[in-house]
Amino acid sequence: MEVMTFNIDKDRRNLVDDKQNFNIDFHDSKYNWLQARQYEEGMRQVEVHVVHGDGSPVDLTGMNPVFEGWLPEGLYRIIDAKHSVMVDAQNGIFRFDFPAPAFQIAGSYKQAFFRLMKDGKSVTTLEFSLDVMADKVISGLVPSDYITPFLDVYDKLIEIFKNADGKFDDQLIKWQNEFNKIIGDLNGDYIRIKTTADALDSRLTELEHKIKEDGLLTKNDLEEYLASFKTDLLKIETDIKKELGAFQNHNTLTTYFDDEVSEVGGPIPSYYQNKLNQFSSIPKDNFNVGFITDAHLQLDDYAPNSIAHYAYIAAASRRARLDAIIAGGDNTNGWWEKDQKLVETRHATSTLFNRAASGTDVFFQMGNHDTGINQNGHNTPDTCLSESDIKAMYHTADLIYDEVRDGDSLYGYKDYPDKKVRLIWLNSFDLPYELKEDGTYKYDFLRQPSYRNQQLTWLAEKALKMPNKDWQVMVFTHAPLPNTFGVIPNEFNSDVLIGILNAFQNGIAYSIKDTTREMPVDINVDFSTQGTGVLIGLFTGHVHEDGQMLYSNINCVETACSLCYSGDSKRSRGTETEDCWDIFSVDTVNRKIHAYRFGYGTDRNFVY
């Protein structure tokens, strides 16, 4: 057995001179090499040692070695993730058993190396020389790509066709689900996948002819099944593009943002890149929510670089596995004229919606500044944003993340079955857009938090009715409860919100009817059949400071503002303190929360 040793710190080679006709010069004897003959299978093995620059072994625990090769003639590729055997992970030793498809074509590989995968990240060894000698005795192996994840699924597809019966559609759906799952797990770029998809489509055409010849199905049935299958295949390809878009974990930030036009707000500063890279270690099994609040985006010097702050948390979703990002309100400052308010809101929403990783949901909450009502003397429909303006830019009617809303409401929830967590976001400035006789708004959206009966009824009767007792609930809203953080005026119906949340926690009934209130309420809900519920916490912004307390048996957590405002002497633009937001990583088994802080402040830990 050949032994190959790779030093991942010191191994280097010169760049190739001609990138179009890629050809590595292996004349130097320091390179590892391997020779085999065409059509060898199983017996050609190498023992691979991976070491650091000082000669110490690289710990390969949890890593999956993948062989990647570009075959002679440069037409076909090998990506083999299933033929490695870990011999001594802690001492950096694994064995690789080359399959027959690796030796399809005689000649020297254009490129051959090992990629070491772990948790979506990877590091590669230096290339090694791989020569395949011709075999003139045995022939007939048709060259093709060999991509193990696709071939595993393809083999299952063959079995489905072999066993085709009246339940073919059910089998096809089952195969498609398995295919989509593997695509979601696959780390690679779309070009590689598209190349393989083309090869797969060619093999499916061959399979179609085979089935027709063998008479396994009637011709009409076959044509009907294949027409449906091709439609599903196009959908799968679309899903591949969506799933792998920007969510390619092996792309590092330093290469992804390589010039000043590659990111909203300009290049990400090195001190923020370093912090973002650290987020890749956040446990993927936890329920992870990014929470950016009170950015107060304004297109002048009031909120320095706030547009970039949305780009930073979006970049975090391409490093950590974030289930969702909540933009917690006061996303804009609402200071200037209506046209500028519209532009600023579009800047915030388009940056976060379009830059967050595929697979990370994005939900915007409305704060007290977002409409601009009563801000800078503006208090009329022609100077402020309407509720329909906000809803349109927050895409509340589109349900683009399959969330559940009350119609097109500014509040909603989303279930995450794999984590058994329901994420709920509320509108804490739920006021009527009524006008007084002079044409100004009746209610003070800038200073008066409120929850109206319709939202509270939806919360009690819909959002807090859980699939079963194993689920937990995480609630976000802009303004905290009175008597918790900062000086908060008495909220309309905050006592009803507390009553509903406490009833959910205790598994009891709650009812209140009061038509004399400014915002009348009529709530009647019973959680007794559901049993006691687990409330992870009520997470808020608004007061621009960090905080945490247990209030009325509710875990209340406050996050400081993303805005770097002039009144805070501890924060400065152009430094690490400029931005501020959290990633809440929830361990639902041990009921612990670790808040990973980005920018100003420090990490925090809570229990619930």
Coordinates of C-alpha atoms in Angstrom, one line a residue:
M1 CA 0.0 0.0 0.0
E2 CA 1.3 3.4 -1.0
V3 CA 1.8 5.9 1.8
M4 CA 1.1 9.6 1.1
T5 CA 2.0 12.4 3.5
F6 CA 0.6 15.9 3.1
N7 CA 1.7 18.9 5.1
I8 CA -1.3 21.3 5.0
D9 CA 0.7 24.2 6.3
K10 CA 3.9 24.1 4.2
D11 CA 3.0 22.2 1.0
R12 CA 3.0 24.5 -1.9
R13 CA 3.4 24.5 -5.7
N14 CA 3.7 27.2 -8.3
L15 CA 0.7 28.4 -10.1
V16 CA 0.0 27.0 -13.5
D17 CA 1.0 29.2 -16.4
D18 CA -1.9 28.5 -18.6
K19 CA -5.3 28.4 -16.8
Q20 CA -7.2 27.5 -20.0
N21 CA -5.0 24.4 -20.6
F22 CA -4.6 23.5 -16.9
N23 CA -1.5 21.3 -16.5
I24 CA 0.4 20.8 -13.2
D25 CA 4.2 20.1 -13.5
F26 CA 5.0 17.1 -11.3
H27 CA 8.6 16.8 -12.2
D28 CA 9.7 17.7 -8.7
S29 CA 10.2 14.5 -6.6
K30 CA 8.7 16.1 -3.5
Y31 CA 5.2 15.5 -4.8
N32 CA 3.2 12.4 -3.8
W33 CA 2.4 10.1 -6.7
L34 CA 0.3 7.0 -7.5
Q35 CA 0.2 4.7 -10.5
A36 CA -2.5 2.3 -11.5
R37 CA -3.8 0.5 -14.5
Q38 CA -7.2 1.0 -16.2
Y39 CA -10.1 -0.9 -14.7
E40 CA -8.4 -1.8 -11.4
E41 CA -11.0 -2.0 -8.6
G42 CA -10.9 -2.1 -4.8
M43 CA -7.3 -3.3 -4.4
R44 CA -5.5 0.0 -5.2
Q45 CA -5.3 1.7 -1.8
V46 CA -3.3 4.5 -0.3
E47 CA -2.6 5.3 3.3
V48 CA -2.7 9.1 3.8
H49 CA -1.0 11.0 6.6
V50 CA -1.9 14.6 7.2
V51 CA 0.4 16.7 9.3
H52 CA 1.0 20.3 10.4
G53 CA 4.0 22.4 9.5
D54 CA 5.9 21.2 12.6
G55 CA 5.3 17.6 11.7
S56 CA 2.5 17.1 14.3
P57 CA -0.5 15.1 13.1
V58 CA -3.7 16.9 12.1
D59 CA -6.7 15.7 14.2
L60 CA -9.1 14.3 11.7
T61 CA -11.8 13.4 14.2
G62 CA -15.2 14.0 12.7
M63 CA -13.8 14.7 9.2
N64 CA -14.9 13.0 6.0
P65 CA -12.1 12.7 3.4
V66 CA -13.3 13.2 -0.2
F67 CA -11.2 12.4 -3.2
E68 CA -11.6 14.9 -6.0
G69 CA -10.1 14.4 -9.4
W70 CA -10.1 15.7 -12.9
L71 CA -9.5 12.8 -15.2
P72 CA -7.1 12.7 -18.1
E73 CA -8.4 14.5 -21.2
G74 CA -10.1 17.0 -18.9
L75 CA -13.7 15.8 -19.7
Y76 CA -14.8 14.0 -16.6
R77 CA -14.6 14.4 -12.8
I78 CA -14.5 12.2 -9.8
I79 CA -16.0 13.3 -6.4
D80 CA -15.8 10.3 -4.1
A81 CA -17.1 10.7 -0.6
K82 CA -17.7 7.1 0.3
H83 CA -14.4 5.1 -0.2
S84 CA -12.4 6.5 2.7
V85 CA -11.7 4.6 5.9
M86 CA -10.5 6.5 9.0
V87 CA -7.5 4.5 10.4
D88 CA -6.3 6.7 13.2
A89 CA -8.2 10.0 13.2
Q90 CA -6.3 11.6 16.1
N91 CA -3.0 10.9 14.4
G92 CA -4.2 12.2 11.0
I93 CA -4.3 8.9 9.2
F94 CA -6.9 7.6 6.8
R95 CA -7.0 5.0 4.0
F96 CA -8.6 5.5 0.6
D97 CA -9.7 2.6 -1.6
F98 CA -9.9 3.8 -5.2
P99 CA -13.0 2.6 -7.1
A100 CA -12.9 1.4 -10.7
P101 CA -14.3 4.7 -12.1
A102 CA -11.2 6.4 -10.9
F103 CA -9.2 4.5 -13.6
Q104 CA -11.5 4.8 -16.6
I105 CA -9.1 6.7 -18.9
A106 CA -5.4 6.1 -19.5
G107 CA -3.1 9.1 -18.9
S108 CA -2.2 11.6 -16.2
Y109 CA -4.9 13.2 -14.1
K110 CA -5.2 16.9 -14.7
Q111 CA -5.7 17.4 -11.0
A112 CA -6.1 15.1 -8.0
F113 CA -6.3 15.9 -4.3
F114 CA -8.2 15.1 -1.1
R115 CA -10.8 17.5 0.5
L116 CA -11.3 17.1 4.3
M117 CA -14.9 18.0 5.2
K118 CA -16.3 18.8 8.6
D119 CA -19.4 20.7 9.6
G120 CA -19.7 22.3 6.2
K121 CA -16.1 23.5 6.2
S122 CA -13.2 22.1 4.3
V123 CA -9.4 22.1 3.8
T124 CA -7.6 20.5 0.9
T125 CA -4.3 18.7 0.5
L126 CA -1.9 19.6 -2.2
E127 CA -2.4 17.8 -5.5
F128 CA -0.6 14.5 -6.1
S129 CA 0.4 12.9 -9.4
L130 CA -2.0 10.2 -10.5
D131 CA -1.1 8.2 -13.6
V132 CA -3.3 5.6 -15.2
M133 CA -1.6 3.1 -17.5
A134 CA -3.5 1.7 -20.5
D135 CA -5.0 -1.8 -20.4
K136 CA -5.3 -3.0 -24.0
V137 CA -6.7 -6.4 -22.9
I138 CA -9.8 -5.3 -21.1
S139 CA -11.9 -2.6 -22.6
G140 CA -15.5 -1.3 -22.8
L141 CA -15.8 0.9 -19.7
V142 CA -17.6 4.1 -20.9
P143 CA -16.1 7.2 -19.3
S144 CA -18.4 9.3 -17.2
D145 CA -18.4 11.6 -14.2
Y146 CA -18.4 9.7 -10.9
I147 CA -20.1 11.7 -8.1
T148 CA -21.0 9.4 -5.2
P149 CA -23.9 11.3 -3.7
F150 CA -25.7 11.4 -7.0
L151 CA -24.9 7.8 -7.9
D152 CA -26.3 6.6 -4.6
V153 CA -29.6 8.3 -5.3
Y154 CA -29.5 7.1 -8.9
D155 CA -29.2 3.5 -7.8
K156 CA -32.4 4.0 -5.7
L157 CA -34.1 5.4 -8.8
I158 CA -33.3 2.2 -10.8
E159 CA -34.9 0.1 -8.1
I160 CA -38.0 2.3 -8.2
F161 CA -38.3 1.7 -12.0
K162 CA -37.7 -2.0 -11.6
N163 CA -40.4 -2.3 -9.1
A164 CA -42.8 0.1 -10.8
D165 CA -46.5 -0.5 -10.1
G166 CA -49.7 1.4 -9.5
K167 CA -47.9 3.3 -6.7
F168 CA -45.2 4.7 -8.9
D169 CA -46.1 8.3 -8.0
D170 CA -45.6 7.6 -4.3
Q171 CA -42.2 6.0 -5.1
L172 CA -41.2 9.0 -7.2
I173 CA -42.1 11.5 -4.4
K174 CA -40.1 9.4 -1.9
W175 CA -37.1 9.4 -4.3
Q176 CA -37.4 13.2 -4.8
N177 CA -37.4 13.8 -1.1
E178 CA -34.3 11.7 -0.6
F179 CA -32.6 13.5 -3.6
N180 CA -33.5 17.0 -2.2
K181 CA -32.1 16.0 1.2
I182 CA -28.8 14.9 -0.2
I183 CA -28.6 18.0 -2.3
G184 CA -29.2 20.1 0.8
D185 CA -26.4 18.3 2.6
L186 CA -23.9 18.5 -0.4
N187 CA -21.1 21.0 -0.1
G188 CA -20.1 22.2 -3.6
D189 CA -20.7 24.8 -6.2
Y190 CA -23.5 24.9 -8.7
I191 CA -21.3 24.5 -11.7
R192 CA -20.2 21.1 -10.4
I193 CA -23.8 20.1 -9.7
K194 CA -25.0 21.3 -13.1
T195 CA -22.4 19.2 -14.8
T196 CA -23.4 16.2 -12.8
A197 CA -27.1 16.9 -13.4
D198 CA -26.5 16.9 -17.1
A199 CA -24.8 13.5 -16.8
L200 CA -27.7 12.2 -14.7
D201 CA -30.2 13.4 -17.3
S202 CA -28.3 11.5 -20.0
R203 CA -28.4 8.3 -17.9
L204 CA -32.1 8.7 -17.3
T205 CA -32.6 8.8 -21.1
E206 CA -30.7 5.6 -21.4
L207 CA -32.9 4.1 -18.7
E208 CA -36.0 5.2 -20.5
H209 CA -34.9 3.3 -23.6
K210 CA -34.1 0.2 -21.5
I211 CA -37.5 0.2 -19.9
K212 CA -39.2 0.5 -23.2
E213 CA -37.2 -2.4 -24.6
D214 CA -37.8 -4.7 -21.6
G215 CA -41.5 -3.9 -21.5
L216 CA -41.5 -3.2 -17.8
L217 CA -44.3 -0.7 -18.2
T218 CA -46.9 0.0 -20.9
K219 CA -45.8 2.7 -23.3
N220 CA -48.6 5.1 -22.3
D221 CA -47.8 4.6 -18.6
L222 CA -44.1 5.1 -19.2
E223 CA -44.7 8.3 -21.2
E224 CA -46.9 9.6 -18.5
Y225 CA -44.5 8.7 -15.7
L226 CA -41.5 10.2 -17.5
A227 CA -43.3 13.4 -18.4
S228 CA -44.1 13.8 -14.7
F229 CA -40.6 12.9 -13.7
K230 CA -38.9 15.4 -16.1
T231 CA -41.1 18.1 -14.6
D232 CA -40.0 17.1 -11.1
L233 CA -36.4 17.0 -12.3
L234 CA -36.6 20.6 -13.4
K235 CA -38.1 21.5 -10.0
I236 CA -35.2 19.7 -8.3
E237 CA -32.7 21.7 -10.4
T238 CA -34.5 24.9 -9.4
D239 CA -34.3 23.8 -5.7
I240 CA -30.6 23.1 -6.1
K241 CA -30.0 26.7 -7.3
K242 CA -32.1 28.0 -4.4
E243 CA -30.5 25.8 -1.7
L244 CA -26.9 26.3 -2.8
G245 CA -27.2 29.9 -3.9
A246 CA -25.0 31.7 -1.3
F247 CA -25.2 28.9 1.3
Q248 CA -22.0 27.2 0.2
N249 CA -20.2 26.8 3.5
H250 CA -16.7 26.2 2.0
N251 CA -16.6 29.6 0.4
T252 CA -14.7 31.8 2.9
L253 CA -15.6 35.4 3.4
T254 CA -12.2 36.6 2.3
T255 CA -12.8 35.1 -1.2
Y256 CA -16.5 35.9 -1.3
F257 CA -16.0 39.6 -0.7
D258 CA -12.9 40.3 -2.8
D259 CA -13.6 43.8 -4.0
E260 CA -15.5 47.0 -3.0
V261 CA -18.5 46.3 -5.1
S262 CA -19.1 42.8 -3.8
E263 CA -21.0 43.7 -0.6
V264 CA -23.6 46.3 0.4
G265 CA -21.8 49.1 2.2
G266 CA -18.3 48.2 0.9
P267 CA -15.9 45.5 2.0
I268 CA -16.3 44.0 5.4
P269 CA -13.6 45.2 7.8
S270 CA -11.1 42.6 8.9
Y271 CA -12.1 42.8 12.5
Y272 CA -15.7 42.0 11.5
Q273 CA -14.6 39.2 9.1
N274 CA -12.7 37.6 12.0
K275 CA -15.7 37.7 14.2
L276 CA -18.0 36.3 11.4
N277 CA -15.6 33.5 10.8
Q278 CA -15.9 32.5 14.5
F279 CA -19.6 32.0 14.1
S280 CA -19.0 28.9 12.0
S281 CA -18.6 27.0 15.3
I282 CA -22.1 27.8 16.6
P283 CA -23.8 24.4 17.2
K284 CA -26.0 23.5 14.2
D285 CA -28.2 21.3 16.4
N286 CA -29.3 24.3 18.5
F287 CA -32.1 26.6 17.4
N288 CA -30.2 29.7 16.2
V289 CA -31.8 33.1 15.6
G290 CA -30.1 36.2 14.6
F291 CA -31.6 39.4 16.1
I292 CA -30.7 42.8 14.8
T293 CA -32.8 45.6 16.3
D294 CA -32.9 49.4 16.2
A295 CA -30.5 50.0 13.3
H296 CA -32.4 53.3 12.6
L297 CA -31.1 53.4 9.0
Q298 CA -31.0 57.0 7.8
L299 CA -29.3 58.2 4.6
D300 CA -27.1 60.8 6.3
D301 CA -24.6 60.9 9.1
Y302 CA -27.1 60.1 11.9
A303 CA -26.7 56.3 11.6
P304 CA -23.2 55.6 10.3
N305 CA -23.0 52.5 8.0
S306 CA -26.4 51.1 9.2
I307 CA -27.0 49.7 5.8
A308 CA -23.9 47.6 6.1
H309 CA -25.1 46.3 9.5
Y310 CA -27.8 44.4 7.7
A311 CA -25.2 43.0 5.3
Y312 CA -23.1 41.9 8.3
I313 CA -25.8 39.8 9.9
A314 CA -26.7 38.4 6.4
A315 CA -23.0 37.4 6.1
A316 CA -23.3 35.6 9.5
S317 CA -26.0 33.4 8.1
R318 CA -23.5 32.2 5.5
R319 CA -21.1 31.1 8.2
A320 CA -23.4 30.0 11.1
R321 CA -26.5 27.8 10.4
L322 CA -29.1 30.3 11.3
D323 CA -32.7 29.1 11.3
A324 CA -34.0 32.7 11.1
I325 CA -33.1 36.4 11.3
I326 CA -35.4 38.8 13.1
A327 CA -35.1 42.5 12.2
G328 CA -36.7 43.7 15.5
G329 CA -38.1 47.1 14.5
D330 CA -36.9 50.7 14.2
N331 CA -35.2 49.3 11.0
T332 CA -35.3 52.9 9.8
N333 CA -35.4 56.2 11.6
G334 CA -38.3 57.7 9.8
W335 CA -36.9 61.2 9.9
W336 CA -37.0 62.7 6.4
E337 CA -39.8 63.0 3.8
K338 CA -42.0 60.1 2.8
D339 CA -40.0 59.4 -0.4
Q340 CA -36.8 59.0 1.5
K341 CA -38.5 56.9 4.1
L342 CA -39.6 54.5 1.3
V343 CA -36.0 54.4 -0.1
E344 CA -34.5 53.8 3.3
T345 CA -36.9 51.0 4.1
R346 CA -36.3 49.3 0.7
H347 CA -32.6 49.5 1.4
A348 CA -33.0 47.7 4.7
T349 CA -35.3 45.0 3.5
S350 CA -33.7 44.3 0.1
T351 CA -30.2 44.0 1.8
L352 CA -31.4 41.5 4.4
F353 CA -33.8 39.5 2.2
N354 CA -31.4 39.2 -0.7
R355 CA -28.1 38.6 1.2
A356 CA -29.2 36.1 3.8
A357 CA -28.3 32.5 3.1
S358 CA -30.8 30.3 1.4
G359 CA -32.4 28.2 4.2
T360 CA -32.4 31.2 6.7
D361 CA -35.8 32.8 7.1
V362 CA -36.0 36.6 7.5
F363 CA -38.8 38.4 9.3
F364 CA -39.2 42.1 9.8
Q365 CA -41.0 43.7 12.8
M366 CA -42.3 47.2 12.9
G367 CA -41.0 49.6 15.5
N368 CA -42.1 53.0 16.6
H369 CA -39.9 54.8 14.1
D370 CA -40.6 52.8 11.0
T371 CA -43.7 54.7 9.8
G372 CA -42.2 58.1 10.7
I373 CA -45.5 59.2 12.4
N374 CA -44.8 62.0 14.9
Q375 CA -41.1 61.9 13.9
N376 CA -39.5 65.3 12.9
G377 CA -43.0 66.9 12.9
H378 CA -44.4 64.6 10.3
N379 CA -47.9 63.4 11.2
T380 CA -50.0 63.1 8.0
P381 CA -50.5 60.4 5.4
D382 CA -48.6 62.3 2.7
T383 CA -45.5 62.6 5.0
C384 CA -45.5 59.2 6.6
L385 CA -45.6 55.6 5.6
S386 CA -48.9 53.8 5.8
E387 CA -49.6 50.4 7.1
S388 CA -49.9 49.1 3.5
D389 CA -46.5 50.7 2.6
I390 CA -44.8 48.8 5.5
K391 CA -46.6 45.5 4.7
A392 CA -45.6 45.7 1.0
M393 CA -41.9 46.2 1.8
Y394 CA -41.9 43.6 4.6
H395 CA -43.7 41.1 2.1
T396 CA -46.3 40.1 4.7
A397 CA -48.8 39.0 2.1
D398 CA -46.3 36.8 0.2
L399 CA -45.6 34.3 3.0
I400 CA -42.2 33.8 1.3
Y401 CA -40.9 31.6 4.1
D402 CA -44.1 29.6 4.6
E403 CA -44.8 31.4 7.8
V404 CA -48.3 31.7 9.3
R405 CA -49.8 35.2 9.6
D406 CA -53.2 36.6 10.5
G407 CA -54.0 37.5 6.8
D408 CA -51.2 39.9 5.8
S409 CA -50.5 41.0 9.4
L410 CA -47.3 42.4 10.7
Y411 CA -47.2 39.6 13.2
G412 CA -46.8 35.9 12.6
Y413 CA -45.2 32.6 13.5
K414 CA -43.0 29.9 11.9
D415 CA -42.6 26.3 13.0
Y416 CA -39.2 24.5 12.9
P417 CA -40.1 20.8 13.4
D418 CA -36.5 19.5 13.5
K419 CA -35.9 21.7 16.5
K420 CA -39.5 21.6 17.9
V421 CA -39.5 25.3 18.3
R422 CA -42.2 27.8 17.2
L423 CA -40.9 31.3 16.5
I424 CA -43.5 34.1 17.1
W425 CA -43.0 37.8 16.3
L426 CA -45.5 40.4 17.4
N427 CA -46.4 44.0 16.6
S428 CA -46.0 46.1 19.7
F429 CA -47.2 49.3 18.0
D430 CA -50.5 47.8 16.9
L431 CA -52.5 51.1 16.7
P432 CA -55.4 52.2 14.4
Y433 CA -54.3 54.5 11.6
E434 CA -57.2 56.9 12.3
L435 CA -57.1 60.6 11.4
K436 CA -58.3 63.5 13.4
E437 CA -60.4 66.2 11.8
D438 CA -57.3 68.2 11.0
G439 CA -55.9 65.3 8.9
T440 CA -53.2 64.3 11.4
Y441 CA -53.0 60.8 13.0
K442 CA -55.0 60.3 16.2
Y443 CA -52.5 58.0 17.9
D444 CA -48.8 58.5 18.7
F445 CA -47.0 55.7 17.0
L446 CA -43.7 57.1 18.2
R447 CA -44.4 56.8 21.9
Q448 CA -47.4 54.6 22.5
P449 CA -46.9 50.8 22.5
S450 CA -50.1 48.8 22.0
Y451 CA -51.6 45.4 21.4
R452 CA -55.2 45.3 19.9
N453 CA -57.7 42.6 20.5
Q454 CA -57.4 40.9 17.1
Q455 CA -53.6 40.3 17.5
L456 CA -54.1 39.1 21.1
T457 CA -56.9 36.7 20.1
W458 CA -54.7 35.3 17.3
L459 CA -51.8 34.9 19.7
A460 CA -54.0 33.0 22.2
E461 CA -56.1 30.9 19.9
K462 CA -53.6 30.3 17.0
A463 CA -50.0 31.0 17.7
L464 CA -49.8 29.5 21.2
K465 CA -51.7 26.3 20.3
M466 CA -48.9 23.9 19.9
P467 CA -48.6 20.6 17.9
N468 CA -47.8 18.7 21.2
K469 CA -46.2 19.2 24.6
D470 CA -42.7 18.7 23.3
W471 CA -42.6 22.0 21.5
Q472 CA -41.2 25.3 22.9
V473 CA -42.0 28.9 22.0
M474 CA -39.7 31.9 21.4
V475 CA -41.4 35.3 21.2
F476 CA -40.0 38.5 19.7
T477 CA -41.5 42.0 19.9
H478 CA -40.1 45.5 19.6
A479 CA -41.0 47.3 22.8
P480 CA -40.3 45.5 26.2
L481 CA -43.0 45.1 28.9
P482 CA -43.5 48.1 31.2
N483 CA -41.4 48.0 34.4
T484 CA -38.7 45.9 32.8
F485 CA -36.1 47.9 30.8
G486 CA -35.8 51.6 30.4
V487 CA -38.7 54.1 30.8
I488 CA -41.6 52.5 28.8
P489 CA -45.0 54.2 28.9
N490 CA -48.0 52.1 29.9
E491 CA -48.7 49.9 26.9
F492 CA -52.2 49.4 25.8
N493 CA -53.1 45.8 26.9
S494 CA -49.6 44.7 27.9
D495 CA -51.3 43.2 31.0
V496 CA -53.4 41.0 28.6
L497 CA -50.3 39.9 26.7
I498 CA -48.7 38.9 30.1
G499 CA -51.9 37.1 31.1
I500 CA -52.0 35.1 27.8
L501 CA -48.3 34.1 28.1
N502 CA -48.7 33.1 31.7
A503 CA -51.8 31.0 31.0
F504 CA -49.8 29.2 28.2
Q505 CA -46.9 28.6 30.6
N506 CA -49.2 27.2 33.3
G507 CA -51.6 25.3 31.1
I508 CA -54.6 27.1 32.5
A509 CA -57.6 29.1 31.2
Y510 CA -57.5 32.9 30.8
S511 CA -60.3 35.3 30.0
I512 CA -60.9 39.0 30.1
K513 CA -63.5 41.3 28.6
D514 CA -63.2 45.1 28.9
T515 CA -65.0 47.4 26.5
T516 CA -64.0 50.5 28.4
R517 CA -60.4 50.4 27.5
E518 CA -58.8 52.6 24.8
M519 CA -58.2 49.4 22.9
P520 CA -61.1 47.1 24.0
V521 CA -60.4 43.4 24.7
D522 CA -62.4 40.3 24.7
I523 CA -60.2 37.2 25.2
N524 CA -61.3 33.7 26.3
V525 CA -58.7 30.9 25.9
D526 CA -58.1 27.6 27.7
F527 CA -54.7 25.9 27.6
S528 CA -55.6 23.2 30.2
T529 CA -56.0 20.4 27.6
Q530 CA -52.6 21.4 26.1
G531 CA -50.8 21.3 29.4
T532 CA -48.0 23.5 30.6
G533 CA -46.0 25.2 27.9
V534 CA -42.3 26.2 27.6
L535 CA -41.7 29.8 26.9
I536 CA -38.0 30.3 26.0
G537 CA -38.3 34.0 26.5
L538 CA -39.7 37.4 25.3
F539 CA -36.9 39.1 23.2
T540 CA -37.1 42.8 22.7
G541 CA -35.2 46.0 21.6
H542 CA -36.4 49.6 21.7
V543 CA -34.5 50.9 24.7
H544 CA -31.0 50.6 23.0
E545 CA -29.4 48.7 26.0
D546 CA -28.7 45.2 27.0
G547 CA -30.7 43.6 29.8
Q548 CA -32.3 40.4 31.2
M549 CA -34.7 39.7 34.0
L550 CA -37.5 37.4 35.1
Y551 CA -40.7 39.4 35.1
S552 CA -44.0 37.8 35.9
N553 CA -42.3 34.5 35.3
I554 CA -41.3 35.5 31.8
N555 CA -37.7 35.4 30.7
C556 CA -37.3 39.0 29.3
V557 CA -34.2 39.6 27.2
E558 CA -33.2 43.0 25.8
T559 CA -30.6 43.6 23.0
A560 CA -28.8 46.9 22.5
C561 CA -29.3 48.9 19.3
S562 CA -27.4 48.2 16.1
L563 CA -27.4 52.0 15.6
C564 CA -24.1 53.7 16.5
Y565 CA -25.6 56.9 17.8
S566 CA -23.7 60.0 18.8
G567 CA -25.1 60.1 22.4
D568 CA -23.2 56.9 23.3
S569 CA -19.6 57.7 24.2
K570 CA -18.7 54.0 24.3
R571 CA -19.3 53.4 20.5
S572 CA -17.5 54.9 17.5
R573 CA -18.0 54.6 13.8
G574 CA -15.4 52.7 11.8
T575 CA -14.5 50.5 14.8
E576 CA -15.7 47.1 16.2
T577 CA -18.1 49.0 18.5
E578 CA -20.1 50.5 15.6
D579 CA -22.5 47.6 15.1
C580 CA -24.3 45.5 17.7
W581 CA -26.6 42.4 17.4
D582 CA -27.0 38.9 18.8
I583 CA -27.3 35.4 17.6
F584 CA -29.4 33.5 20.2
S585 CA -28.3 29.8 20.2
V586 CA -31.0 27.9 22.1
D587 CA -30.2 24.5 23.6
T588 CA -33.7 23.2 24.0
V589 CA -32.7 20.0 25.8
N590 CA -30.8 21.7 28.6
R591 CA -32.9 24.9 28.4
K592 CA -29.9 27.2 28.0
I593 CA -29.3 30.2 25.7
H594 CA -25.9 31.5 24.6
A595 CA -26.1 34.9 23.0
Y596 CA -23.2 35.4 20.6
R597 CA -22.5 39.1 20.4
F598 CA -21.4 40.8 17.2
G599 CA -19.8 44.2 17.7
Y600 CA -20.3 46.3 20.8
G601 CA -20.8 44.4 24.1
T602 CA -20.1 40.8 25.1
D603 CA -21.6 37.3 24.8
R604 CA -24.3 36.5 27.4
N605 CA -25.7 33.3 28.9
F606 CA -29.3 32.7 30.1
V607 CA -31.3 29.8 31.4
Y608 CA -35.1 29.4 31.1

